Amino acid sequence: GQQLNQSPQSMFIQEGEDVSMNCTSSSIFNTWLWYKQDPGEGPVLLIALYKAGELTSNGRLTAQFGITRKDSFLNISASIPSDVGIYFCAGFMYSGGGADGLTFGKGTHLIIQP
Amino acid sequence: EAQVTQNPRYLITVTGKKLTVTCSQNMNHEYMSWYRQDPGLGLRQIYYSMNVEVTDKGDVPEGYKVSRKEKRNFPLILESPSPNQTSLYFCASSPGQGAGEQFFGPGTRLTVL
């Protein structure tokens, strides 16, 4: 199946710092999604991107759909303690053929040091 | 409240004892899916369903069954659980015909002894 490389695997940052993480794919997608998972809960959708080059913000979060359609990044500005969690990218390629699914990256574990 | 619910949230069982994890969504979504999450492996799709009576295998379907008799429900069945099926399971649903923007349930932590 398709492979998504998400990096970094983990980040240790100070409160107030900006965060950047990215995903690259071996093949193209027509949708990129970013999720956050808190301990003991299911992933929650943060941002959805549908168009190559698209830049979308959700509060302190900004994500971009790469021009090549094979990559995406997520930035978090001025991190706060509640940003702690695991962030997943996911790619989707709808072909109408009925065999479509989300491919997930392995996650970036964000840890904020006081 | 729009949501995906799963039951049970926690389950400890023994090898070979059939079990079912239920999943229900109240958003009238067509697409539903099951994932397992394991350390270092991320989220992997087990089965998905694009509509009632339409199901298909995901990346790791071995040892699992599903059914989609009603739009809102998508149970995951383990006919003969084994220890390698110990994992965290998530059900998800999406409004479109494909996977698209999926909404996840709270998860079911399964331990098979």
CSV table of C-alpha atoms in Angstrom, one decimal:
chain,number,residue,atom,x,y,z
A,1,GLY,CA,0.0,0.0,0.0
A,2,GLN,CA,0.9,3.6,0.0
A,3,GLN,CA,3.5,4.9,2.5
A,4,LEU,CA,3.4,8.1,4.4
A,5,ASN,CA,6.5,9.3,6.1
A,6,GLN,CA,5.8,11.6,9.0
A,7,SER,CA,8.4,13.6,10.8
A,8,PRO,CA,9.6,14.2,13.3
A,9,GLN,CA,8.6,11.2,15.3
A,10,SER,CA,8.6,13.2,18.5
A,11,MET,CA,9.2,16.8,19.6
A,12,PHE,CA,10.2,18.2,22.9
A,13,ILE,CA,9.6,21.9,23.0
A,14,GLN,CA,9.2,24.8,25.4
A,15,GLU,CA,5.8,26.4,25.9
A,16,GLY,CA,5.4,29.3,23.6
A,17,GLU,CA,7.6,27.9,20.8
A,18,ASP,CA,6.4,27.3,17.3
A,19,VAL,CA,6.1,23.7,16.0
A,20,SER,CA,6.4,22.3,12.5
A,21,MET,CA,5.8,18.8,11.3
A,22,ASN,CA,5.4,17.3,7.9
A,23,CYS,CA,4.4,14.3,5.9
A,24,THR,CA,5.6,13.0,2.6
A,25,SER,CA,4.1,10.3,0.4
A,26,SER,CA,5.3,7.9,-2.3
A,27,SER,CA,2.2,8.7,-4.3
A,28,ILE,CA,-0.2,11.6,-4.8
A,29,PHE,CA,-3.3,12.4,-2.8
A,30,ASN,CA,-6.2,14.6,-3.5
A,31,THR,CA,-7.0,15.2,0.2
A,32,TRP,CA,-4.7,15.7,3.1
A,33,LEU,CA,-6.0,15.6,6.7
A,34,TRP,CA,-4.4,16.4,10.0
A,35,TYR,CA,-5.6,14.8,13.2
A,36,LYS,CA,-4.8,15.1,16.9
A,37,GLN,CA,-5.1,12.3,19.4
A,38,ASP,CA,-5.2,12.9,23.1
A,39,PRO,CA,-4.4,10.0,25.5
A,40,GLY,CA,-7.3,7.6,25.8
A,41,GLU,CA,-9.3,9.2,23.0
A,42,GLY,CA,-9.9,8.8,19.3
A,43,PRO,CA,-8.2,11.1,16.7
A,44,VAL,CA,-10.0,14.4,16.2
A,45,LEU,CA,-9.8,16.2,12.8
A,46,LEU,CA,-8.0,19.5,12.9
A,47,ILE,CA,-7.6,20.6,9.3
A,48,ALA,CA,-8.7,19.2,5.9
A,49,LEU,CA,-6.9,20.3,2.7
A,50,TYR,CA,-8.4,19.6,-0.8
A,51,LYS,CA,-6.3,21.4,-3.3
A,52,ALA,CA,-2.6,21.5,-4.2
A,53,GLY,CA,-1.0,24.6,-2.8
A,54,GLU,CA,-3.9,25.2,-0.4
A,55,LEU,CA,-2.9,26.9,2.9
A,56,THR,CA,-5.5,26.6,5.6
A,57,SER,CA,-5.6,27.9,9.2
A,58,ASN,CA,-7.5,26.9,12.3
A,59,GLY,CA,-6.6,29.2,15.1
A,60,ARG,CA,-2.9,28.7,15.9
A,61,LEU,CA,-2.7,25.8,13.4
A,62,THR,CA,-1.8,26.2,9.8
A,63,ALA,CA,-1.5,23.4,7.3
A,64,GLN,CA,-0.5,23.4,3.6
A,65,PHE,CA,-1.2,20.9,0.8
A,66,GLY,CA,2.1,20.6,-1.2
A,67,ILE,CA,2.2,21.6,-4.8
A,68,THR,CA,3.4,18.1,-5.8
A,69,ARG,CA,0.4,16.6,-4.0
A,70,LYS,CA,2.9,14.3,-2.2
A,71,ASP,CA,3.4,16.3,0.9
A,72,SER,CA,1.8,18.4,3.6
A,73,PHE,CA,3.0,20.3,6.7
A,74,LEU,CA,1.4,21.4,9.9
A,75,ASN,CA,2.5,24.4,11.9
A,76,ILE,CA,1.4,25.3,15.4
A,77,SER,CA,2.3,28.7,16.6
A,78,ALA,CA,2.9,29.8,20.2
A,79,SER,CA,2.4,26.3,21.7
A,80,ILE,CA,0.4,25.9,24.9
A,81,PRO,CA,0.2,22.9,27.3
A,82,SER,CA,-3.1,21.6,25.8
A,83,ASP,CA,-1.3,21.1,22.4
A,84,VAL,CA,0.4,18.0,23.9
A,85,GLY,CA,-0.7,14.9,22.1
A,86,ILE,CA,0.0,12.9,19.0
A,87,TYR,CA,-0.5,14.5,15.6
A,88,PHE,CA,-1.3,12.4,12.6
A,89,CYS,CA,-1.3,13.2,8.9
A,90,ALA,CA,-3.6,11.2,6.6
A,91,GLY,CA,-3.9,11.1,2.8
A,92,PHE,CA,-6.8,10.2,0.7
A,93,MET,CA,-7.1,9.6,-3.0
A,94,TYR,CA,-10.7,9.2,-4.1
A,95,SER,CA,-10.8,7.3,-7.4
A,96,GLY,CA,-14.4,6.3,-7.4
A,97,GLY,CA,-13.3,2.7,-7.7
A,98,GLY,CA,-14.5,1.7,-4.3
A,99,ALA,CA,-11.2,0.7,-2.9
A,100,ASP,CA,-10.4,4.0,-1.3
A,101,GLY,CA,-9.2,4.5,2.3
A,102,LEU,CA,-7.2,6.8,4.4
A,103,THR,CA,-3.5,6.2,4.7
A,104,PHE,CA,-2.1,7.5,8.0
A,105,GLY,CA,1.4,8.6,9.0
A,106,LYS,CA,2.8,7.1,12.2
A,107,GLY,CA,2.3,10.3,14.2
A,108,THR,CA,4.3,13.0,15.7
A,109,HIS,CA,4.3,13.0,19.5
A,110,LEU,CA,4.4,16.5,20.8
A,111,ILE,CA,5.7,17.1,24.4
A,112,ILE,CA,5.8,20.5,25.9
A,113,GLN,CA,8.2,21.2,28.7
A,114,PRO,CA,7.2,23.8,31.2
B,1,GLU,CA,-24.7,15.4,19.6
B,2,ALA,CA,-23.1,14.1,16.5
B,3,GLN,CA,-20.9,11.2,17.4
B,4,VAL,CA,-19.5,7.8,16.8
B,5,THR,CA,-19.9,5.4,19.8
B,6,GLN,CA,-18.1,2.2,20.5
B,7,ASN,CA,-18.8,-0.6,23.0
B,8,PRO,CA,-17.2,-1.8,25.1
B,9,ARG,CA,-14.4,0.7,25.8
B,10,TYR,CA,-12.3,-1.9,27.5
B,11,LEU,CA,-12.3,-5.7,27.1
B,12,ILE,CA,-10.2,-8.5,28.4
B,13,THR,CA,-10.8,-11.9,26.9
B,14,VAL,CA,-9.2,-15.3,26.3
B,15,THR,CA,-7.9,-16.9,23.1
B,16,GLY,CA,-10.7,-18.4,21.0
B,17,LYS,CA,-13.7,-16.8,22.7
B,18,LYS,CA,-15.8,-15.0,20.1
B,19,LEU,CA,-16.4,-11.3,20.7
B,20,THR,CA,-18.1,-8.4,19.0
B,21,VAL,CA,-17.3,-4.7,19.3
B,22,THR,CA,-20.2,-2.5,18.3
B,23,CYS,CA,-20.0,0.8,16.5
B,24,SER,CA,-22.8,3.2,15.9
B,25,GLN,CA,-22.9,6.7,14.3
B,26,ASN,CA,-25.8,9.1,14.4
B,27,MET,CA,-24.7,11.3,11.5
B,28,ASN,CA,-26.3,9.4,8.7
B,29,HIS,CA,-22.8,8.7,7.2
B,30,GLU,CA,-22.4,6.3,4.4
B,31,TYR,CA,-18.8,5.4,4.9
B,32,MET,CA,-17.7,3.5,8.0
B,33,SER,CA,-14.4,1.9,8.9
B,34,TRP,CA,-12.4,0.0,11.5
B,35,TYR,CA,-8.8,0.6,12.4
B,36,ARG,CA,-6.4,-0.9,14.9
B,37,GLN,CA,-3.7,1.2,16.5
B,38,ASP,CA,-0.4,-0.4,17.6
B,39,PRO,CA,2.7,1.2,19.0
B,40,GLY,CA,5.2,2.0,16.2
B,41,LEU,CA,2.7,0.9,13.5
B,42,GLY,CA,0.2,3.8,13.6
B,43,LEU,CA,-3.4,3.4,12.5
B,44,ARG,CA,-4.1,0.5,10.1
B,45,GLN,CA,-7.4,-0.1,8.4
B,46,ILE,CA,-9.1,-3.4,9.0
B,47,TYR,CA,-12.3,-3.2,7.1
B,48,TYR,CA,-14.5,-0.5,5.6
B,49,SER,CA,-18.0,-0.1,4.3
B,50,MET,CA,-19.2,2.3,1.7
B,51,ASN,CA,-22.8,1.7,2.3
B,52,VAL,CA,-25.3,-0.8,3.7
B,53,GLU,CA,-24.4,-4.4,2.7
B,54,VAL,CA,-21.2,-3.2,1.1
B,55,THR,CA,-18.0,-4.1,2.9
B,56,ASP,CA,-14.4,-4.5,1.8
B,57,LYS,CA,-11.1,-5.4,3.3
B,58,GLY,CA,-8.6,-2.9,4.4
B,59,ASP,CA,-4.9,-3.4,5.0
B,60,VAL,CA,-5.1,-5.9,7.9
B,61,PRO,CA,-8.4,-7.9,7.6
B,62,GLU,CA,-7.1,-11.3,8.7
B,63,GLY,CA,-9.0,-12.6,11.8
B,64,TYR,CA,-11.8,-10.1,11.6
B,65,LYS,CA,-15.3,-9.9,10.2
B,66,VAL,CA,-17.7,-7.1,9.8
B,67,SER,CA,-21.3,-6.6,8.8
B,68,ARG,CA,-23.3,-3.5,7.6
B,69,LYS,CA,-27.0,-4.4,7.9
B,70,GLU,CA,-28.0,-0.9,8.9
B,71,LYS,CA,-26.5,2.4,7.9
B,72,ARG,CA,-25.7,3.5,11.5
B,73,ASN,CA,-24.1,0.3,12.8
B,74,PHE,CA,-20.9,-1.4,11.8
B,75,PRO,CA,-19.9,-4.2,14.3
B,76,LEU,CA,-16.4,-5.7,14.3
B,77,ILE,CA,-16.4,-9.5,15.0
B,78,LEU,CA,-13.5,-11.6,16.1
B,79,GLU,CA,-14.6,-15.2,15.7
B,80,SER,CA,-11.5,-16.7,17.4
B,81,PRO,CA,-9.4,-13.9,19.0
B,82,SER,CA,-5.7,-14.5,19.4
B,83,PRO,CA,-3.1,-12.5,21.5
B,84,ASN,CA,-1.8,-10.7,18.4
B,85,GLN,CA,-5.2,-9.0,18.1
B,86,THR,CA,-4.5,-7.3,21.4
B,87,SER,CA,-4.7,-3.6,20.3
B,88,LEU,CA,-6.6,-0.4,20.4
B,89,TYR,CA,-9.5,-0.3,18.0
B,90,PHE,CA,-11.2,2.7,16.5
B,91,CYS,CA,-14.4,2.9,14.5
B,92,ALA,CA,-14.8,5.9,12.2
B,93,SER,CA,-17.4,7.3,9.8
B,94,SER,CA,-17.4,9.7,6.9
B,95,PRO,CA,-20.2,11.6,5.2
B,96,GLY,CA,-18.9,11.0,1.6
B,97,GLN,CA,-18.8,8.0,-0.5
B,98,GLY,CA,-15.1,7.6,0.2
B,99,ALA,CA,-13.0,7.8,3.3
B,100,GLY,CA,-12.6,11.6,3.2
B,101,GLU,CA,-12.9,13.4,6.5
B,102,GLN,CA,-13.4,10.7,9.0
B,103,PHE,CA,-14.9,11.1,12.5
B,104,PHE,CA,-13.5,8.7,15.1
B,105,GLY,CA,-15.1,6.9,18.0
B,106,PRO,CA,-13.4,6.9,21.4
B,107,GLY,CA,-11.7,3.6,21.0
B,108,THR,CA,-11.9,0.0,22.4
B,109,ARG,CA,-8.9,-1.4,24.2
B,110,LEU,CA,-8.8,-5.1,23.7
B,111,THR,CA,-6.6,-7.5,25.5
B,112,VAL,CA,-6.5,-11.2,24.4
B,113,LEU,CA,-4.9,-13.5,26.9
